[in-house]
């Protein structure tokens, strides 16, 4: 677990924020959160956390530095619910995030983390996190600060 995780303040559900090289997306329906941290050059960490679990991977994004940031910016540009699924996957497949939106504006991010892909002790975890259409602009602003800052 990244040492800065212990410093995270309790925030209102559904908000996104950035502080000390951390970018977080919080669920509106649980204590689950996606935490992006330690962005340096072509690498960053991503963790999926709630009161019962904490999984994290280091993500290498050298060929797609702005791809994940662009994913969040594209979602924020969608002012109304959309059909289908939007997604982004890291080059080596250790991280995938997808987003769907209901007609009522409920966004579900599905996060997949793959630890040691292809290794003898590989592991996988997948979980959903719910937020709202109105939160996407704030999430995109926080993502942009994290990835471009």
Coordinates of N, CA and C in Angstrom, one line a residue:
X1 N 0.8 -1.2 0.0 CA 0.0 0.0 0.0 C 0.9 1.2 0.0
X2 N 0.5 2.2 -0.8 CA 1.3 3.5 -0.9 C 1.2 4.2 0.4
X3 N 2.3 4.7 0.9 CA 2.2 5.4 2.3 C 1.3 6.6 2.3
X4 N 1.1 7.3 1.2 CA 0.2 8.4 1.3 C -1.3 8.1 1.4
X5 N -1.6 6.8 1.2 CA -3.0 6.4 1.4 C -3.5 6.6 2.8
X6 N -2.6 6.4 3.8 CA -3.0 6.6 5.2 C -3.3 8.1 5.5
X7 N -2.9 9.0 4.7 CA -3.1 10.4 4.9 C -4.4 10.9 4.2
X8 N -5.1 10.1 3.5 CA -6.3 10.6 2.8 C -7.4 11.0 3.7
X9 N -7.9 12.2 3.6 CA -9.0 12.6 4.4 C -10.3 12.0 4.0
X10 N -11.3 11.9 4.9 CA -12.6 11.4 4.5 C -13.3 12.5 3.8
X11 N -13.8 12.2 2.6 CA -14.4 13.2 1.7 C -15.9 12.8 1.5
X12 N -16.7 13.8 1.0 CA -18.1 13.4 0.7 C -18.1 12.4 -0.5
X13 N -19.1 11.6 -0.5 CA -19.2 10.6 -1.5 C -19.3 11.2 -2.9
X14 N -18.7 10.6 -3.9 CA -18.7 11.0 -5.3 C -17.8 12.1 -5.7
X15 N -17.0 12.6 -4.8 CA -16.1 13.7 -5.2 C -14.8 13.2 -5.7
X16 N -14.2 14.0 -6.5 CA -12.8 13.7 -7.0 C -12.0 14.9 -6.4
X17 N -10.7 14.6 -6.1 CA -9.8 15.6 -5.6 C -8.4 15.2 -5.9
X18 N -7.5 16.2 -5.8 CA -6.1 15.9 -6.0 C -5.4 16.7 -5.0
X19 N -4.4 16.0 -4.4 CA -3.5 16.6 -3.4 C -2.3 15.8 -3.3
X20 N -1.1 16.4 -3.2 CA 0.1 15.7 -3.0 C 0.3 14.5 -3.9
X21 N 0.1 14.8 -5.2 CA 0.3 13.8 -6.3 C -0.7 12.6 -6.1
X22 N -1.9 12.9 -5.6 CA -2.9 11.8 -5.5 C -4.2 12.4 -6.2
X23 N -4.9 11.5 -6.9 CA -6.1 11.8 -7.6 C -7.1 10.6 -7.2
X24 N -8.2 11.0 -6.6 CA -9.1 10.0 -6.1 C -10.5 10.2 -6.7
X25 N -11.2 9.0 -7.0 CA -12.6 9.0 -7.3 C -13.3 8.2 -6.3
X26 N -14.3 8.8 -5.6 CA -15.0 8.1 -4.5 C -16.4 7.7 -5.0
X27 N -16.9 6.6 -4.6 CA -18.2 6.1 -4.9 C -19.3 7.0 -4.2
X28 N -20.4 7.1 -4.8 CA -21.6 7.8 -4.2 C -22.4 6.8 -3.4
X29 N -22.1 5.5 -3.5 CA -23.0 4.5 -2.8 C -22.2 3.6 -1.8
X30 N -20.9 3.8 -1.7 CA -20.2 3.0 -0.7 C -18.9 3.7 -0.3
X31 N -18.0 3.1 0.4 CA -16.8 3.7 0.8 C -15.6 3.3 -0.2
X32 N -16.0 2.8 -1.4 CA -15.0 2.4 -2.4 C -14.4 3.6 -3.0
X33 N -13.1 3.5 -3.4 CA -12.5 4.6 -4.1 C -11.4 4.0 -5.0
X34 N -11.2 4.8 -6.1 CA -10.0 4.5 -7.0 C -9.0 5.6 -6.7
X35 N -7.8 5.2 -6.4 CA -6.8 6.2 -6.0 C -5.6 6.1 -7.1
X36 N -5.3 7.2 -7.7 CA -4.2 7.3 -8.6 C -3.1 8.1 -7.8
X37 N -1.9 7.6 -7.9 CA -0.8 8.2 -7.1 C 0.6 8.0 -7.8
X38 N 1.6 8.7 -7.2 CA 3.0 8.5 -7.6 C 3.2 8.6 -9.1
X39 N 2.6 9.6 -9.7 CA 2.8 9.8 -11.2 C 4.2 10.4 -11.4
X40 N 5.1 9.6 -12.0 CA 6.4 10.0 -12.4 C 6.8 9.5 -13.8
X41 N 7.0 10.5 -14.7 CA 7.3 10.1 -16.0 C 6.3 9.2 -16.7
X42 N 6.7 8.0 -17.0 CA 5.8 7.1 -17.7 C 5.0 6.2 -16.8
X43 N 5.1 6.3 -15.5 CA 4.5 5.4 -14.5 C 3.6 6.2 -13.6
X44 N 2.6 5.4 -13.1 CA 1.8 5.9 -12.0 C 1.2 4.6 -11.3
X45 N 0.8 4.8 -10.0 CA 0.1 3.7 -9.3 C -1.4 3.9 -9.3
X46 N -2.1 2.9 -9.4 CA -3.6 2.9 -9.2 C -4.0 1.9 -8.2
X47 N -4.9 2.3 -7.3 CA -5.4 1.3 -6.3 C -6.9 1.3 -6.2
X48 N -7.4 0.2 -5.9 CA -8.8 0.0 -5.7 C -9.0 -0.3 -4.2
X49 N -9.7 0.6 -3.5 CA -9.8 0.4 -2.0 C -11.2 0.5 -1.5
X50 N -11.5 -0.2 -0.5 CA -12.7 0.1 0.4 C -12.4 -0.5 1.7
X51 N -13.3 -0.6 2.6 CA -13.0 -1.0 4.0 C -12.5 -2.4 4.1
X52 N -12.8 -3.2 3.1 CA -12.4 -4.6 3.1 C -11.3 -5.0 2.2
X53 N -10.9 -4.2 1.2 CA -9.9 -4.6 0.3 C -9.0 -3.4 0.0
X54 N -7.8 -3.7 -0.5 CA -6.9 -2.7 -1.1 C -6.0 -3.4 -2.0
X55 N -6.1 -3.2 -3.3 CA -5.3 -3.8 -4.3 C -4.7 -2.6 -5.1
X56 N -3.4 -2.7 -5.5 CA -2.8 -1.7 -6.3 C -1.8 -2.3 -7.3
X57 N -1.6 -1.6 -8.4 CA -0.6 -1.9 -9.4 C 0.1 -0.7 -9.8
X58 N 1.3 -0.9 -10.3 CA 2.1 0.2 -11.0 C 1.7 0.1 -12.5
X59 N 1.4 1.2 -13.1 CA 1.0 1.2 -14.5 C 2.0 1.9 -15.3
X60 N 2.4 1.3 -16.4 CA 3.4 1.9 -17.4 C 2.6 2.4 -18.5
X61 N 2.7 3.6 -18.9 CA 1.9 4.2 -19.9 C 2.7 5.0 -20.9
X62 N 3.9 4.5 -21.2 CA 4.9 5.2 -22.1 C 4.3 5.6 -23.5
X63 N 3.6 4.6 -24.1 CA 3.1 4.9 -25.4 C 1.8 5.6 -25.4
X64 N 1.2 5.8 -24.3 CA -0.1 6.4 -24.2 C -0.2 7.3 -23.0
X65 N 0.8 8.2 -22.9 CA 0.9 9.1 -21.7 C -0.4 9.9 -21.4
X66 N -1.1 10.4 -22.4 CA -2.3 11.2 -22.2 C -3.5 10.4 -22.4
X67 N -3.4 9.1 -22.7 CA -4.6 8.3 -23.0 C -5.6 8.3 -21.9
X68 N -5.2 8.0 -20.7 CA -6.1 8.0 -19.5 C -6.7 9.3 -19.2
X69 N -5.9 10.4 -19.3 CA -6.4 11.7 -19.1 C -7.4 12.0 -20.2
X70 N -7.1 11.7 -21.4 CA -8.1 11.9 -22.5 C -9.4 11.2 -22.3
X71 N -9.3 10.0 -21.7 CA -10.5 9.2 -21.4 C -11.4 10.0 -20.4
X72 N -10.8 10.5 -19.4 CA -11.6 11.3 -18.4 C -12.1 12.6 -19.0
X73 N -11.3 13.3 -19.9 CA -11.8 14.5 -20.6 C -12.9 14.2 -21.5
X74 N -12.9 13.1 -22.2 CA -13.9 12.7 -23.1 C -15.2 12.4 -22.3
X75 N -15.1 11.7 -21.2 CA -16.3 11.5 -20.4 C -16.9 12.8 -19.9
X76 N -16.1 13.8 -19.5 CA -16.6 15.0 -19.0 C -17.3 15.8 -20.1
X77 N -16.9 15.6 -21.4 CA -17.6 16.3 -22.5 C -19.0 15.8 -22.8
X78 N -19.3 14.6 -22.3 CA -20.6 14.0 -22.5 C -21.6 14.6 -21.5
X79 N -22.4 15.5 -21.9 CA -23.3 16.2 -21.0 C -24.6 15.4 -20.7
X80 N -24.9 14.4 -21.5 CA -26.1 13.6 -21.3 C -25.7 12.1 -21.3
X81 N -26.6 11.3 -20.7 CA -26.3 9.8 -20.7 C -25.9 9.3 -22.1
X82 N -25.0 8.3 -22.2 CA -24.6 7.8 -23.5 C -24.9 6.3 -23.5
X83 N -25.0 5.8 -24.7 CA -25.1 4.3 -24.9 C -23.8 3.6 -24.9
X84 N -23.8 2.4 -24.5 CA -22.5 1.6 -24.6 C -21.5 1.8 -23.5
X85 N -20.3 1.4 -23.7 CA -19.2 1.5 -22.7 C -18.1 2.2 -23.3
X86 N -17.5 3.1 -22.5 CA -16.2 3.8 -22.9 C -15.1 3.1 -22.0
X87 N -13.9 2.9 -22.6 CA -12.9 2.3 -21.7 C -11.5 2.7 -22.1
X88 N -10.6 2.4 -21.2 CA -9.1 2.6 -21.5 C -8.4 1.5 -20.8
X89 N -7.4 0.9 -21.5 CA -6.6 -0.2 -21.0 C -5.1 0.2 -21.1
X90 N -4.3 0.0 -20.1 CA -2.9 0.2 -20.2 C -2.2 -0.7 -21.2
X91 N -1.0 -0.3 -21.6 CA -0.3 -1.0 -22.6 C 0.0 -2.4 -22.3
X92 N 0.3 -2.7 -21.0 CA 0.6 -4.1 -20.6 C -0.5 -4.8 -19.9
X93 N -1.7 -4.2 -19.9 CA -2.9 -4.8 -19.4 C -3.0 -4.9 -17.9
X94 N -2.2 -4.2 -17.2 CA -2.3 -4.3 -15.7 C -3.4 -3.5 -15.2
X95 N -4.0 -2.6 -16.0 CA -5.1 -1.7 -15.5 C -6.1 -1.5 -16.7
X96 N -7.3 -1.6 -16.4 CA -8.4 -1.3 -17.3 C -9.5 -0.6 -16.5
X97 N -10.0 0.5 -17.1 CA -11.2 1.2 -16.5 C -12.2 1.4 -17.6
X98 N -13.4 1.1 -17.3 CA -14.5 1.3 -18.3 C -15.6 2.1 -17.6
X99 N -16.4 2.8 -18.3 CA -17.5 3.6 -17.8 C -18.8 3.4 -18.6
X100 N -19.9 3.2 -17.9 CA -21.2 3.1 -18.5 C -22.1 4.1 -17.8
X101 N -23.2 4.5 -18.5 CA -24.0 5.5 -17.9 C -25.5 5.1 -18.1
X102 N -26.3 5.1 -17.0 CA -27.7 4.8 -17.2 C -28.4 6.0 -17.7
X103 N -29.7 5.8 -18.1 CA -30.5 6.9 -18.6 C -30.8 8.0 -17.5
X104 N -30.6 7.6 -16.2 CA -30.8 8.5 -15.1 C -29.5 9.2 -14.7
X105 N -28.4 9.0 -15.4 CA -27.2 9.7 -15.1 C -26.3 9.0 -14.1
X106 N -26.5 7.8 -13.8 CA -25.6 7.1 -12.9 C -24.5 6.5 -13.7
X107 N -23.3 6.8 -13.3 CA -22.1 6.3 -13.9 C -21.5 5.2 -13.1
X108 N -21.2 4.1 -13.8 CA -20.5 3.0 -13.1 C -19.1 2.8 -13.8
X109 N -18.1 3.0 -13.0 CA -16.7 2.7 -13.4 C -16.5 1.3 -13.1
X110 N -16.0 0.5 -14.0 CA -15.6 -0.9 -13.7 C -14.0 -0.9 -13.8
X111 N -13.4 -1.3 -12.7 CA -11.9 -1.2 -12.7 C -11.4 -2.7 -12.6
X112 N -10.4 -3.0 -13.5 CA -9.8 -4.3 -13.4 C -8.3 -4.0 -13.2
X113 N -7.7 -4.7 -12.2 CA -6.3 -4.7 -11.9 C -5.8 -6.1 -12.1
X114 N -4.6 -6.2 -12.7 CA -3.9 -7.4 -13.0 C -2.5 -7.3 -12.4
X115 N -2.2 -8.0 -11.4 CA -0.9 -8.0 -10.8 C 0.0 -9.1 -11.4
X116 N 1.2 -8.7 -11.7 CA 2.1 -9.7 -12.3 C 1.5 -10.4 -13.5
X117 N 1.0 -9.7 -14.5 CA 0.4 -10.4 -15.6 C 1.4 -11.3 -16.3
X118 N 0.9 -12.5 -16.6 CA 1.8 -13.5 -17.2 C 2.7 -14.3 -16.3
X119 N 2.8 -13.8 -15.0 CA 3.7 -14.5 -14.1 C 3.1 -15.7 -13.4
X120 N 3.9 -16.4 -12.7 CA 3.4 -17.6 -12.0 C 2.5 -17.3 -10.8
X121 N 2.6 -16.1 -10.3 CA 1.8 -15.7 -9.2 C 0.9 -14.5 -9.6
X122 N 0.4 -14.5 -10.8 CA -0.5 -13.5 -11.3 C -1.8 -13.5 -10.5
X123 N -2.4 -12.3 -10.4 CA -3.7 -12.1 -9.7 C -4.5 -11.1 -10.5
X124 N -5.8 -11.2 -10.3 CA -6.7 -10.2 -10.9 C -7.8 -9.9 -9.9
X125 N -8.3 -8.6 -10.0 CA -9.4 -8.2 -9.2 C -10.2 -7.2 -10.1
X126 N -11.5 -7.3 -9.9 CA -12.4 -6.4 -10.7 C -13.5 -5.9 -9.7
X127 N -13.8 -4.6 -9.8 CA -14.9 -4.1 -9.0 C -15.5 -2.9 -9.6
X128 N -16.7 -2.6 -9.3 CA -17.4 -1.4 -9.8 C -17.4 -0.3 -8.8
X129 N -17.6 0.9 -9.3 CA -17.7 2.1 -8.4 C -18.7 3.1 -9.1
X130 N -19.6 3.5 -8.3 CA -20.7 4.3 -8.9 C -20.5 5.8 -8.5
X131 N -20.7 6.7 -9.5 CA -20.7 8.1 -9.3 C -21.8 8.7 -10.2
X132 N -21.8 10.0 -10.4 CA -22.9 10.6 -11.1 C -22.4 11.4 -12.3
X133 N -23.3 11.6 -13.3 CA -22.9 12.3 -14.5 C -22.4 13.7 -14.1
X134 N -23.0 14.4 -13.2 CA -22.6 15.7 -12.8 C -21.2 15.8 -12.2
X135 N -20.6 14.6 -11.7 CA -19.3 14.6 -11.1 C -18.2 14.5 -12.2
X136 N -18.5 14.2 -13.4 CA -17.5 13.9 -14.4 C -16.6 15.1 -14.7
X137 N -17.1 16.3 -14.7 CA -16.3 17.5 -14.9 C -15.2 17.6 -13.9
X138 N -15.6 17.5 -12.6 CA -14.7 17.6 -11.5 C -13.6 16.5 -11.6
X139 N -14.1 15.3 -11.9 CA -13.1 14.1 -12.1 C -12.1 14.4 -13.2
X140 N -12.6 15.0 -14.3 CA -11.7 15.3 -15.4 C -10.7 16.4 -15.1
X141 N -11.2 17.4 -14.3 CA -10.3 18.5 -13.9 C -9.2 17.9 -13.0
X142 N -9.6 17.0 -12.0 CA -8.6 16.4 -11.2 C -7.6 15.5 -11.9
X143 N -8.1 14.7 -12.9 CA -7.3 13.9 -13.7 C -6.3 14.7 -14.5
X144 N -6.8 15.8 -15.1 CA -5.9 16.7 -15.8 C -4.8 17.3 -15.0
X145 N -5.1 17.7 -13.8 CA -4.1 18.2 -12.8 C -3.1 17.1 -12.5
X146 N -3.6 15.9 -12.2 CA -2.7 14.8 -11.9 C -1.7 14.4 -13.0
X147 N -2.3 14.2 -14.2 CA -1.5 13.7 -15.3 C -0.6 14.8 -16.0
X148 N -1.1 16.0 -16.0 CA -0.4 17.1 -16.6 C 0.5 17.9 -15.7
X149 N 0.2 17.8 -14.3 CA 0.9 18.6 -13.3 C 2.2 18.2 -13.1

